[in-house]
Amino acid sequence: MATQARQRLLTTAEDLFYAEGIRAVGIDRLLQESGVGRASFYRHFAGKDELVVAVLEDRDRRWLSWLRESVEAKTDDPSARPVAVFDALADRFARKDFRGCAFINTMVEVADRDSAAHQVADRHKRRVIDYLAELLTEAGWSDASEMAAELALLVDGAIVTAVREGNPDAAFRARAIAECLLAVR
């Protein structure tokens, strides 16, 4: 039962934080929406900050797994996979519930770089760069880490632009820029 309550808290918190923002959602709302009692909440989490960190850590693992699976489904060609990332993102951007990147949103809301939530969000972004470097290495790039950081900048820019524009077009434009970068080097 405790595991089910914890999972309900994580799922409810993730949904609400992503839809409305971390600061906009209080503990009372989380308890009401999840159906979990206050005592049970505090058995699992010392407070909201600890819940936020747990939500982000869980989302990090699932999101990176989704990205990897999506890219692999887009192409079998290792040389095409670095730009296939943008095709996967376009699929995500086209979803009606797309509200940007939970990790970028967290860094904006929790601007204190020393906070645990900000640090988890930063680690996620570093893991994305590592994944891009892995794709580039498999595609034959020798300076994969530098190019991965540049592609990550395009990824983050596409995410923010997709939120602003409300459509997936930014992913396609970022893909075209990535193709140019990869062709020049």
Coordinates of C-alpha atoms in Angstrom, one line a residue:
M1 CA 0.0 0.0 0.0
A2 CA 2.8 2.5 0.8
T3 CA 4.4 1.9 -2.6
Q4 CA 1.0 2.6 -4.3
A5 CA 0.6 5.8 -2.3
R6 CA 4.1 6.9 -3.2
Q7 CA 3.5 6.2 -6.9
R8 CA 0.2 8.1 -6.8
L9 CA 1.9 11.1 -5.3
L10 CA 4.7 10.9 -8.0
T11 CA 2.2 10.6 -10.8
T12 CA -0.1 13.3 -9.6
A13 CA 2.8 15.7 -8.8
E14 CA 4.4 15.1 -12.2
D15 CA 1.1 15.8 -14.0
L16 CA 0.3 18.9 -12.0
F17 CA 3.8 20.3 -11.9
Y18 CA 4.1 20.0 -15.7
A19 CA 0.7 21.4 -16.4
E20 CA 0.6 24.2 -13.9
G21 CA 4.1 24.7 -12.5
I22 CA 5.9 23.6 -9.3
R23 CA 5.1 26.8 -7.3
A24 CA 1.4 26.8 -8.3
V25 CA 0.7 23.4 -6.8
G26 CA 0.6 23.1 -3.1
I27 CA 0.7 20.0 -0.8
D28 CA -3.0 20.2 -0.1
R29 CA -3.8 20.1 -3.8
L30 CA -1.4 17.2 -4.3
L31 CA -3.1 15.3 -1.5
Q32 CA -6.6 16.0 -2.7
E33 CA -5.8 15.0 -6.3
S34 CA -3.8 11.9 -5.4
G35 CA -6.1 10.7 -2.7
V36 CA -3.1 10.2 -0.4
G37 CA -3.3 11.3 3.2
R38 CA -1.0 13.8 4.8
A39 CA 0.7 11.3 7.1
S40 CA 1.3 9.0 4.2
F41 CA 2.8 11.8 2.2
Y42 CA 5.3 12.6 5.0
R43 CA 6.2 8.9 5.4
H44 CA 7.4 9.1 1.8
F45 CA 8.8 12.6 1.5
A46 CA 10.2 15.1 4.0
G47 CA 8.4 17.8 2.1
K48 CA 7.5 19.2 -1.3
D49 CA 11.1 19.9 -2.3
E50 CA 11.9 16.2 -1.9
L51 CA 8.9 15.2 -3.9
V52 CA 9.9 17.6 -6.7
V53 CA 13.4 16.0 -6.8
A54 CA 11.8 12.5 -6.9
V55 CA 9.5 13.5 -9.7
L56 CA 12.4 14.9 -11.8
E57 CA 14.6 11.9 -11.2
D58 CA 11.8 9.6 -12.3
R59 CA 11.0 11.7 -15.3
D60 CA 14.7 12.0 -16.3
R61 CA 15.0 8.2 -16.5
R62 CA 11.7 7.8 -18.5
W63 CA 12.3 10.7 -20.8
L64 CA 15.8 9.6 -21.8
S65 CA 14.5 6.1 -22.4
W66 CA 11.7 7.5 -24.6
L67 CA 14.2 9.6 -26.6
R68 CA 16.5 6.6 -27.1
E69 CA 13.7 4.4 -28.2
S70 CA 12.2 7.1 -30.5
V71 CA 15.4 7.8 -32.2
E72 CA 16.1 4.1 -32.8
A73 CA 12.6 3.7 -34.2
K74 CA 13.2 6.6 -36.6
T75 CA 16.3 5.1 -38.3
D76 CA 18.7 2.2 -38.2
D77 CA 21.4 4.3 -39.8
P78 CA 23.9 5.5 -37.1
S79 CA 24.9 8.5 -39.2
A80 CA 21.2 9.7 -39.3
R81 CA 20.5 9.3 -35.6
P82 CA 21.9 12.6 -34.4
V83 CA 19.4 14.5 -36.5
A84 CA 16.6 12.0 -35.9
V85 CA 16.6 13.4 -32.4
F86 CA 14.7 16.4 -33.9
D87 CA 12.2 14.1 -35.6
A88 CA 11.5 12.5 -32.2
L89 CA 11.1 16.0 -30.6
A90 CA 8.7 17.0 -33.4
D91 CA 6.5 14.1 -32.4
R92 CA 6.6 15.3 -28.8
F93 CA 5.9 18.9 -29.7
A94 CA 2.8 17.9 -31.6
R95 CA 1.1 16.5 -28.6
K96 CA -1.7 18.5 -27.1
D97 CA -0.3 18.3 -23.6
F98 CA 3.1 19.6 -24.6
R99 CA 4.2 22.4 -22.2
G100 CA 7.9 22.4 -22.9
C101 CA 10.7 20.7 -21.0
A102 CA 9.9 19.9 -17.4
F103 CA 13.6 20.4 -16.7
I104 CA 13.9 23.8 -18.3
N105 CA 10.6 24.8 -16.6
T106 CA 12.1 23.7 -13.3
M107 CA 15.3 25.7 -13.8
V108 CA 13.2 28.8 -14.6
E109 CA 11.0 28.3 -11.6
V110 CA 13.7 27.2 -9.2
A111 CA 16.4 29.7 -10.2
D112 CA 18.6 28.8 -7.2
R113 CA 21.4 26.8 -8.9
D114 CA 22.2 25.2 -5.5
S115 CA 18.7 23.8 -5.0
A116 CA 18.4 20.1 -5.3
A117 CA 15.7 20.5 -8.0
H118 CA 17.8 22.8 -10.1
Q119 CA 20.7 20.3 -9.8
V120 CA 18.6 17.4 -10.9
A121 CA 17.4 19.4 -13.9
D122 CA 21.0 20.3 -14.8
R123 CA 22.0 16.7 -14.6
H124 CA 19.2 15.8 -17.0
K125 CA 20.5 18.3 -19.5
R126 CA 24.0 16.9 -19.1
R127 CA 22.7 13.4 -19.7
V128 CA 21.0 14.6 -22.9
I129 CA 24.4 16.0 -24.0
D130 CA 26.0 12.7 -23.2
Y131 CA 23.4 10.8 -25.3
L132 CA 23.9 13.2 -28.2
A133 CA 27.7 12.6 -27.9
E134 CA 27.0 8.8 -27.9
L135 CA 25.0 9.2 -31.1
L136 CA 27.7 11.3 -32.7
T137 CA 30.4 8.9 -31.7
E138 CA 28.4 6.0 -33.3
A139 CA 28.1 8.2 -36.4
G140 CA 31.9 8.5 -36.6
W141 CA 32.5 11.9 -35.0
S142 CA 35.9 12.4 -33.3
D143 CA 34.9 15.7 -31.5
A144 CA 31.6 14.4 -30.4
S145 CA 31.4 16.2 -27.0
E146 CA 31.7 19.7 -28.6
M147 CA 29.2 19.0 -31.3
A148 CA 26.8 17.3 -28.8
A149 CA 26.8 20.6 -26.7
E150 CA 25.9 22.5 -29.9
L151 CA 23.1 20.1 -30.8
A152 CA 21.8 20.3 -27.2
L153 CA 21.6 24.1 -27.6
L154 CA 19.5 23.5 -30.7
V155 CA 17.3 21.0 -28.8
D156 CA 16.7 23.4 -26.0
G157 CA 16.0 26.3 -28.4
A158 CA 13.6 24.1 -30.3
I159 CA 11.7 23.2 -27.1
V160 CA 11.3 26.8 -26.0
T161 CA 10.3 27.9 -29.5
A162 CA 7.8 25.1 -29.8
V163 CA 6.1 26.3 -26.6
R164 CA 6.1 29.9 -27.9
E165 CA 4.7 28.9 -31.4
G166 CA 2.4 26.1 -30.3
N167 CA 3.5 23.7 -33.0
P168 CA 6.3 21.3 -33.9
D169 CA 7.8 23.4 -36.7
A170 CA 10.8 24.5 -34.5
A171 CA 12.0 20.9 -34.4
F172 CA 12.2 20.8 -38.2
R173 CA 14.0 24.1 -38.3
A174 CA 16.4 22.9 -35.7
R175 CA 17.0 19.7 -37.6
A176 CA 17.9 21.7 -40.7
I177 CA 20.4 23.8 -38.7
A178 CA 21.8 20.6 -37.2
E179 CA 22.2 19.1 -40.7
C180 CA 24.2 22.2 -41.8
L181 CA 26.4 22.0 -38.7
L182 CA 27.1 18.4 -39.2
A183 CA 27.8 18.9 -43.0
V184 CA 30.3 21.7 -42.3
R185 CA 32.5 19.9 -39.9

